Amino acid sequence: MAATKKKSGRENTPRKNTAPTAAKPSVAKPLPKKLAVEQAKKGKTIRQVAAIPFRQGADSGIEVMLVTSRQTQRFIVPKGWPMPGKSGRKAATIEAQEEAGVIGKTLKQPAGSYSYWKRLTSSFARVNVTVYLLSVSEELANWPEANTRQRAWLKVDDAATLIDEPELATLLKTLRLPDE
């Protein structure tokens, strides 16, 4: 290997085995569902994070976006498993982009939480969901789950009516933005 002189006059000797490496894509990997199932089997409550995408409606009221679940097509908020190395807020932001195709600013403090029973293969598990508000700045025409979900902007009361989880419906009905 030949050494080269830098402008500073010092030699710049290349290191062995330093081939350039491609940057790793910053794709957040959720905790495996298998881990959640194992926790549930031990009687532990499972944690998830969710985002409630919102915008100011035409009539000055708040509108929220709901998406359909992949299997039952019920209306839900974008949610998912915590992601290693990501805060709950960041994971909720990623879920909103993947499931609802929205980009925006997720507020720092959770808006609240709710619990529900998740159907697993041979049992049910209690899930506690921490919910963050996401102020939508952009709706994507194409997003990762566009082929498996529908999305809808709704007035808060209408969204609460369509939600099956009672605690989430209550959270929606009492939703207050920090500026109010």
PDB file of C-alpha atoms in Angstrom:
ATOM      1  CA  MET A   1       0.000   0.000   0.000  1.00  0.00           C
ATOM      2  CA  ALA A   2       1.302   3.408  -0.887  1.00  0.00           C
ATOM      3  CA  ALA A   3       1.161   6.327   1.472  1.00  0.00           C
ATOM      4  CA  THR A   4      -0.056   9.676   0.218  1.00  0.00           C
ATOM      5  CA  LYS A   5       0.797  13.144   1.517  1.00  0.00           C
ATOM      6  CA  LYS A   6      -2.010  15.359   2.725  1.00  0.00           C
ATOM      7  CA  LYS A   7      -1.852  19.126   2.260  1.00  0.00           C
ATOM      8  CA  SER A   8      -0.913  19.332   5.929  1.00  0.00           C
ATOM      9  CA  GLY A   9       2.310  17.486   5.145  1.00  0.00           C
ATOM     10  CA  ARG A  10       1.364  14.399   7.182  1.00  0.00           C
ATOM     11  CA  GLU A  11       1.234  11.042   5.533  1.00  0.00           C
ATOM     12  CA  ASN A  12      -2.138   9.430   5.058  1.00  0.00           C
ATOM     13  CA  THR A  13      -1.596   5.696   5.118  1.00  0.00           C
ATOM     14  CA  PRO A  14      -4.667   3.712   4.132  1.00  0.00           C
ATOM     15  CA  ARG A  15      -5.800   1.168   6.709  1.00  0.00           C
ATOM     16  CA  LYS A  16      -6.080  -2.470   5.816  1.00  0.00           C
ATOM     17  CA  ASN A  17      -9.557  -3.949   5.363  1.00  0.00           C
ATOM     18  CA  THR A  18     -11.316  -0.610   5.313  1.00  0.00           C
ATOM     19  CA  ALA A  19     -13.449  -1.072   2.254  1.00  0.00           C
ATOM     20  CA  PRO A  20     -16.261   1.442   2.186  1.00  0.00           C
ATOM     21  CA  THR A  21     -19.454   0.044   3.610  1.00  0.00           C
ATOM     22  CA  ALA A  22     -22.924   0.954   2.522  1.00  0.00           C
ATOM     23  CA  ALA A  23     -24.874   2.940   5.050  1.00  0.00           C
ATOM     24  CA  LYS A  24     -27.415   0.844   6.865  1.00  0.00           C
ATOM     25  CA  PRO A  25     -30.976   1.910   6.138  1.00  0.00           C
ATOM     26  CA  SER A  26     -32.651   3.455   9.156  1.00  0.00           C
ATOM     27  CA  VAL A  27     -35.540   1.045   9.245  1.00  0.00           C
ATOM     28  CA  ALA A  28     -36.799   0.582  12.769  1.00  0.00           C
ATOM     29  CA  LYS A  29     -37.452  -3.018  13.658  1.00  0.00           C
ATOM     30  CA  PRO A  30     -40.303  -3.599  16.077  1.00  0.00           C
ATOM     31  CA  LEU A  31     -39.974  -6.015  18.924  1.00  0.00           C
ATOM     32  CA  PRO A  32     -41.013  -9.376  17.568  1.00  0.00           C
ATOM     33  CA  LYS A  33     -44.622 -10.353  18.084  1.00  0.00           C
ATOM     34  CA  LYS A  34     -43.254 -13.645  19.379  1.00  0.00           C
ATOM     35  CA  LEU A  35     -41.718 -11.787  22.342  1.00  0.00           C
ATOM     36  CA  ALA A  36     -45.069 -10.162  23.098  1.00  0.00           C
ATOM     37  CA  VAL A  37     -46.775 -13.560  22.971  1.00  0.00           C
ATOM     38  CA  GLU A  38     -44.174 -14.957  25.382  1.00  0.00           C
ATOM     39  CA  GLN A  39     -44.803 -12.057  27.764  1.00  0.00           C
ATOM     40  CA  ALA A  40     -48.556 -12.640  27.524  1.00  0.00           C
ATOM     41  CA  LYS A  41     -48.132 -16.349  28.305  1.00  0.00           C
ATOM     42  CA  LYS A  42     -46.317 -15.350  31.496  1.00  0.00           C
ATOM     43  CA  GLY A  43     -49.293 -13.203  32.450  1.00  0.00           C
ATOM     44  CA  LYS A  44     -47.534  -9.933  31.687  1.00  0.00           C
ATOM     45  CA  THR A  45     -49.307  -7.013  30.073  1.00  0.00           C
ATOM     46  CA  ILE A  46     -48.068  -6.175  26.592  1.00  0.00           C
ATOM     47  CA  ARG A  47     -47.087  -2.609  25.662  1.00  0.00           C
ATOM     48  CA  GLN A  48     -47.795  -0.852  22.369  1.00  0.00           C
ATOM     49  CA  VAL A  49     -47.549   2.724  21.115  1.00  0.00           C
ATOM     50  CA  ALA A  50     -50.049   4.599  18.955  1.00  0.00           C
ATOM     51  CA  ALA A  51     -50.457   7.879  17.142  1.00  0.00           C
ATOM     52  CA  ILE A  52     -53.593   9.919  16.663  1.00  0.00           C
ATOM     53  CA  PRO A  53     -52.967  11.907  13.488  1.00  0.00           C
ATOM     54  CA  PHE A  54     -54.856  15.213  13.641  1.00  0.00           C
ATOM     55  CA  ARG A  55     -55.417  18.402  11.667  1.00  0.00           C
ATOM     56  CA  GLN A  56     -57.492  21.524  11.929  1.00  0.00           C
ATOM     57  CA  GLY A  57     -60.728  20.902  10.031  1.00  0.00           C
ATOM     58  CA  ALA A  58     -62.366  23.301   7.594  1.00  0.00           C
ATOM     59  CA  ASP A  59     -64.969  24.285  10.207  1.00  0.00           C
ATOM     60  CA  SER A  60     -62.261  25.045  12.808  1.00  0.00           C
ATOM     61  CA  GLY A  61     -62.845  21.744  14.571  1.00  0.00           C
ATOM     62  CA  ILE A  62     -60.206  19.082  15.025  1.00  0.00           C
ATOM     63  CA  GLU A  63     -60.243  16.117  12.659  1.00  0.00           C
ATOM     64  CA  VAL A  64     -58.458  12.850  13.376  1.00  0.00           C
ATOM     65  CA  MET A  65     -57.390  10.142  10.996  1.00  0.00           C
ATOM     66  CA  LEU A  66     -58.395   6.546  11.570  1.00  0.00           C
ATOM     67  CA  VAL A  67     -57.185   3.556   9.577  1.00  0.00           C
ATOM     68  CA  THR A  68     -58.707   0.140   9.120  1.00  0.00           C
ATOM     69  CA  SER A  69     -57.133  -2.905  10.701  1.00  0.00           C
ATOM     70  CA  ARG A  70     -55.668  -5.353   8.204  1.00  0.00           C
ATOM     71  CA  GLN A  71     -57.650  -8.409   9.218  1.00  0.00           C
ATOM     72  CA  THR A  72     -61.051  -7.257  10.464  1.00  0.00           C
ATOM     73  CA  GLN A  73     -61.231  -3.856   8.718  1.00  0.00           C
ATOM     74  CA  ARG A  74     -62.322  -2.179  11.984  1.00  0.00           C
ATOM     75  CA  PHE A  75     -61.373   1.461  12.436  1.00  0.00           C
ATOM     76  CA  ILE A  76     -58.339   1.904  14.682  1.00  0.00           C
ATOM     77  CA  VAL A  77     -55.527   4.389  15.257  1.00  0.00           C
ATOM     78  CA  PRO A  78     -52.074   3.577  13.844  1.00  0.00           C
ATOM     79  CA  LYS A  79     -50.271   1.535  16.491  1.00  0.00           C
ATOM     80  CA  GLY A  80     -47.587  -1.054  16.935  1.00  0.00           C
ATOM     81  CA  TRP A  81     -44.911  -2.609  19.085  1.00  0.00           C
ATOM     82  CA  PRO A  82     -42.169  -0.592  20.802  1.00  0.00           C
ATOM     83  CA  MET A  83     -39.007  -0.453  18.681  1.00  0.00           C
ATOM     84  CA  PRO A  84     -35.534  -1.150  20.038  1.00  0.00           C
ATOM     85  CA  GLY A  85     -33.509   2.053  20.240  1.00  0.00           C
ATOM     86  CA  LYS A  86     -36.550   4.270  19.558  1.00  0.00           C
ATOM     87  CA  SER A  87     -38.579   6.289  22.028  1.00  0.00           C
ATOM     88  CA  GLY A  88     -42.305   5.612  22.256  1.00  0.00           C
ATOM     89  CA  ARG A  89     -42.903   8.925  20.516  1.00  0.00           C
ATOM     90  CA  LYS A  90     -40.586   8.034  17.598  1.00  0.00           C
ATOM     91  CA  ALA A  91     -42.110   4.553  17.266  1.00  0.00           C
ATOM     92  CA  ALA A  92     -45.614   6.075  17.138  1.00  0.00           C
ATOM     93  CA  THR A  93     -44.445   8.480  14.418  1.00  0.00           C
ATOM     94  CA  ILE A  94     -43.084   5.580  12.362  1.00  0.00           C
ATOM     95  CA  GLU A  95     -46.307   3.587  12.805  1.00  0.00           C
ATOM     96  CA  ALA A  96     -48.358   6.559  11.567  1.00  0.00           C
ATOM     97  CA  GLN A  97     -46.248   6.817   8.433  1.00  0.00           C
ATOM     98  CA  GLU A  98     -46.334   3.070   7.739  1.00  0.00           C
ATOM     99  CA  GLU A  99     -50.012   2.456   8.512  1.00  0.00           C
ATOM    100  CA  ALA A 100     -51.665   5.784   7.635  1.00  0.00           C
ATOM    101  CA  GLY A 101     -49.238   7.389   5.218  1.00  0.00           C
ATOM    102  CA  VAL A 102     -48.954  10.618   7.180  1.00  0.00           C
ATOM    103  CA  ILE A 103     -45.961  12.714   8.146  1.00  0.00           C
ATOM    104  CA  GLY A 104     -45.899  15.382  10.791  1.00  0.00           C
ATOM    105  CA  LYS A 105     -44.746  16.410  14.228  1.00  0.00           C
ATOM    106  CA  THR A 106     -45.516  14.117  17.127  1.00  0.00           C
ATOM    107  CA  LEU A 107     -46.104  16.013  20.344  1.00  0.00           C
ATOM    108  CA  LYS A 108     -43.616  15.243  23.131  1.00  0.00           C
ATOM    109  CA  GLN A 109     -46.035  14.279  25.881  1.00  0.00           C
ATOM    110  CA  PRO A 110     -48.422  11.341  25.465  1.00  0.00           C
ATOM    111  CA  ALA A 111     -52.072  12.329  25.086  1.00  0.00           C
ATOM    112  CA  GLY A 112     -53.039   9.406  27.294  1.00  0.00           C
ATOM    113  CA  SER A 113     -53.304   5.652  27.200  1.00  0.00           C
ATOM    114  CA  TYR A 114     -55.859   2.907  26.813  1.00  0.00           C
ATOM    115  CA  SER A 115     -56.048  -0.855  27.263  1.00  0.00           C
ATOM    116  CA  TYR A 116     -57.613  -3.569  25.175  1.00  0.00           C
ATOM    117  CA  TRP A 117     -57.673  -7.350  24.844  1.00  0.00           C
ATOM    118  CA  LYS A 118     -55.678  -8.665  21.880  1.00  0.00           C
ATOM    119  CA  ARG A 119     -56.618 -11.973  20.340  1.00  0.00           C
ATOM    120  CA  LEU A 120     -53.615 -14.260  20.010  1.00  0.00           C
ATOM    121  CA  THR A 121     -53.552 -17.667  18.341  1.00  0.00           C
ATOM    122  CA  SER A 122     -54.819 -19.612  21.336  1.00  0.00           C
ATOM    123  CA  SER A 123     -55.504 -16.974  23.966  1.00  0.00           C
ATOM    124  CA  PHE A 124     -56.037 -13.301  24.715  1.00  0.00           C
ATOM    125  CA  ALA A 125     -53.569 -10.790  26.119  1.00  0.00           C
ATOM    126  CA  ARG A 126     -54.036  -7.470  27.863  1.00  0.00           C
ATOM    127  CA  VAL A 127     -52.356  -4.642  25.938  1.00  0.00           C
ATOM    128  CA  ASN A 128     -51.596  -1.162  27.331  1.00  0.00           C
ATOM    129  CA  VAL A 129     -51.204   1.438  24.585  1.00  0.00           C
ATOM    130  CA  THR A 130     -49.485   4.802  25.080  1.00  0.00           C
ATOM    131  CA  VAL A 131     -50.977   7.340  22.664  1.00  0.00           C
ATOM    132  CA  TYR A 132     -49.234  10.339  21.097  1.00  0.00           C
ATOM    133  CA  LEU A 133     -50.774  13.152  19.053  1.00  0.00           C
ATOM    134  CA  LEU A 134     -49.298  13.722  15.600  1.00  0.00           C
ATOM    135  CA  SER A 135     -49.901  17.069  13.881  1.00  0.00           C
ATOM    136  CA  VAL A 136     -50.091  16.080  10.209  1.00  0.00           C
ATOM    137  CA  SER A 137     -48.161  18.195   7.716  1.00  0.00           C
ATOM    138  CA  GLU A 138     -48.239  15.811   4.753  1.00  0.00           C
ATOM    139  CA  GLU A 139     -50.349  12.928   3.445  1.00  0.00           C
ATOM    140  CA  LEU A 140     -48.478  10.490   1.249  1.00  0.00           C
ATOM    141  CA  ALA A 141     -50.127   9.217  -1.935  1.00  0.00           C
ATOM    142  CA  ASN A 142     -48.234   5.934  -1.537  1.00  0.00           C
ATOM    143  CA  TRP A 143     -47.187   4.423   1.769  1.00  0.00           C
ATOM    144  CA  PRO A 144     -46.092   0.978   2.990  1.00  0.00           C
ATOM    145  CA  GLU A 145     -49.551  -0.344   3.946  1.00  0.00           C
ATOM    146  CA  ALA A 146     -51.671   1.510   1.369  1.00  0.00           C
ATOM    147  CA  ASN A 147     -52.804  -1.759  -0.210  1.00  0.00           C
ATOM    148  CA  THR A 148     -54.013  -3.270   3.053  1.00  0.00           C
ATOM    149  CA  ARG A 149     -55.628  -0.335   4.860  1.00  0.00           C
ATOM    150  CA  GLN A 150     -58.079   2.465   4.271  1.00  0.00           C
ATOM    151  CA  ARG A 151     -57.765   5.812   5.992  1.00  0.00           C
ATOM    152  CA  ALA A 152     -60.354   8.456   6.812  1.00  0.00           C
ATOM    153  CA  TRP A 153     -60.399  11.965   8.271  1.00  0.00           C
ATOM    154  CA  LEU A 154     -63.232  12.283  10.770  1.00  0.00           C
ATOM    155  CA  LYS A 155     -64.575  14.712  13.308  1.00  0.00           C
ATOM    156  CA  VAL A 156     -63.531  13.601  16.769  1.00  0.00           C
ATOM    157  CA  ASP A 157     -67.041  12.553  17.876  1.00  0.00           C
ATOM    158  CA  ASP A 158     -67.553  10.525  14.691  1.00  0.00           C
ATOM    159  CA  ALA A 159     -64.187   8.830  15.144  1.00  0.00           C
ATOM    160  CA  ALA A 160     -65.031   7.955  18.756  1.00  0.00           C
ATOM    161  CA  THR A 161     -68.293   6.370  17.585  1.00  0.00           C
ATOM    162  CA  LEU A 162     -66.469   4.162  15.058  1.00  0.00           C
ATOM    163  CA  ILE A 163     -63.815   2.926  17.502  1.00  0.00           C
ATOM    164  CA  ASP A 164     -64.524  -0.426  19.199  1.00  0.00           C
ATOM    165  CA  GLU A 165     -62.168   0.023  22.176  1.00  0.00           C
ATOM    166  CA  PRO A 166     -64.162   1.937  24.848  1.00  0.00           C
ATOM    167  CA  GLU A 167     -61.096   3.493  26.514  1.00  0.00           C
ATOM    168  CA  LEU A 168     -59.785   4.785  23.179  1.00  0.00           C
ATOM    169  CA  ALA A 169     -63.235   6.183  22.335  1.00  0.00           C
ATOM    170  CA  THR A 170     -63.232   8.046  25.666  1.00  0.00           C
ATOM    171  CA  LEU A 171     -59.717   9.341  25.012  1.00  0.00           C
ATOM    172  CA  LEU A 172     -60.870  10.672  21.634  1.00  0.00           C
ATOM    173  CA  LYS A 173     -63.976  12.339  23.096  1.00  0.00           C
ATOM    174  CA  THR A 174     -61.883  14.150  25.703  1.00  0.00           C
ATOM    175  CA  LEU A 175     -59.048  15.004  23.311  1.00  0.00           C
ATOM    176  CA  ARG A 176     -57.494  18.404  23.955  1.00  0.00           C
ATOM    177  CA  LEU A 177     -54.613  19.915  22.061  1.00  0.00           C
ATOM    178  CA  PRO A 178     -51.947  21.630  24.192  1.00  0.00           C
ATOM    179  CA  ASP A 179     -52.719  25.073  22.667  1.00  0.00           C
ATOM    180  CA  GLU A 180     -56.312  24.985  23.909  1.00  0.00           C
TER     181      GLU A 180
END
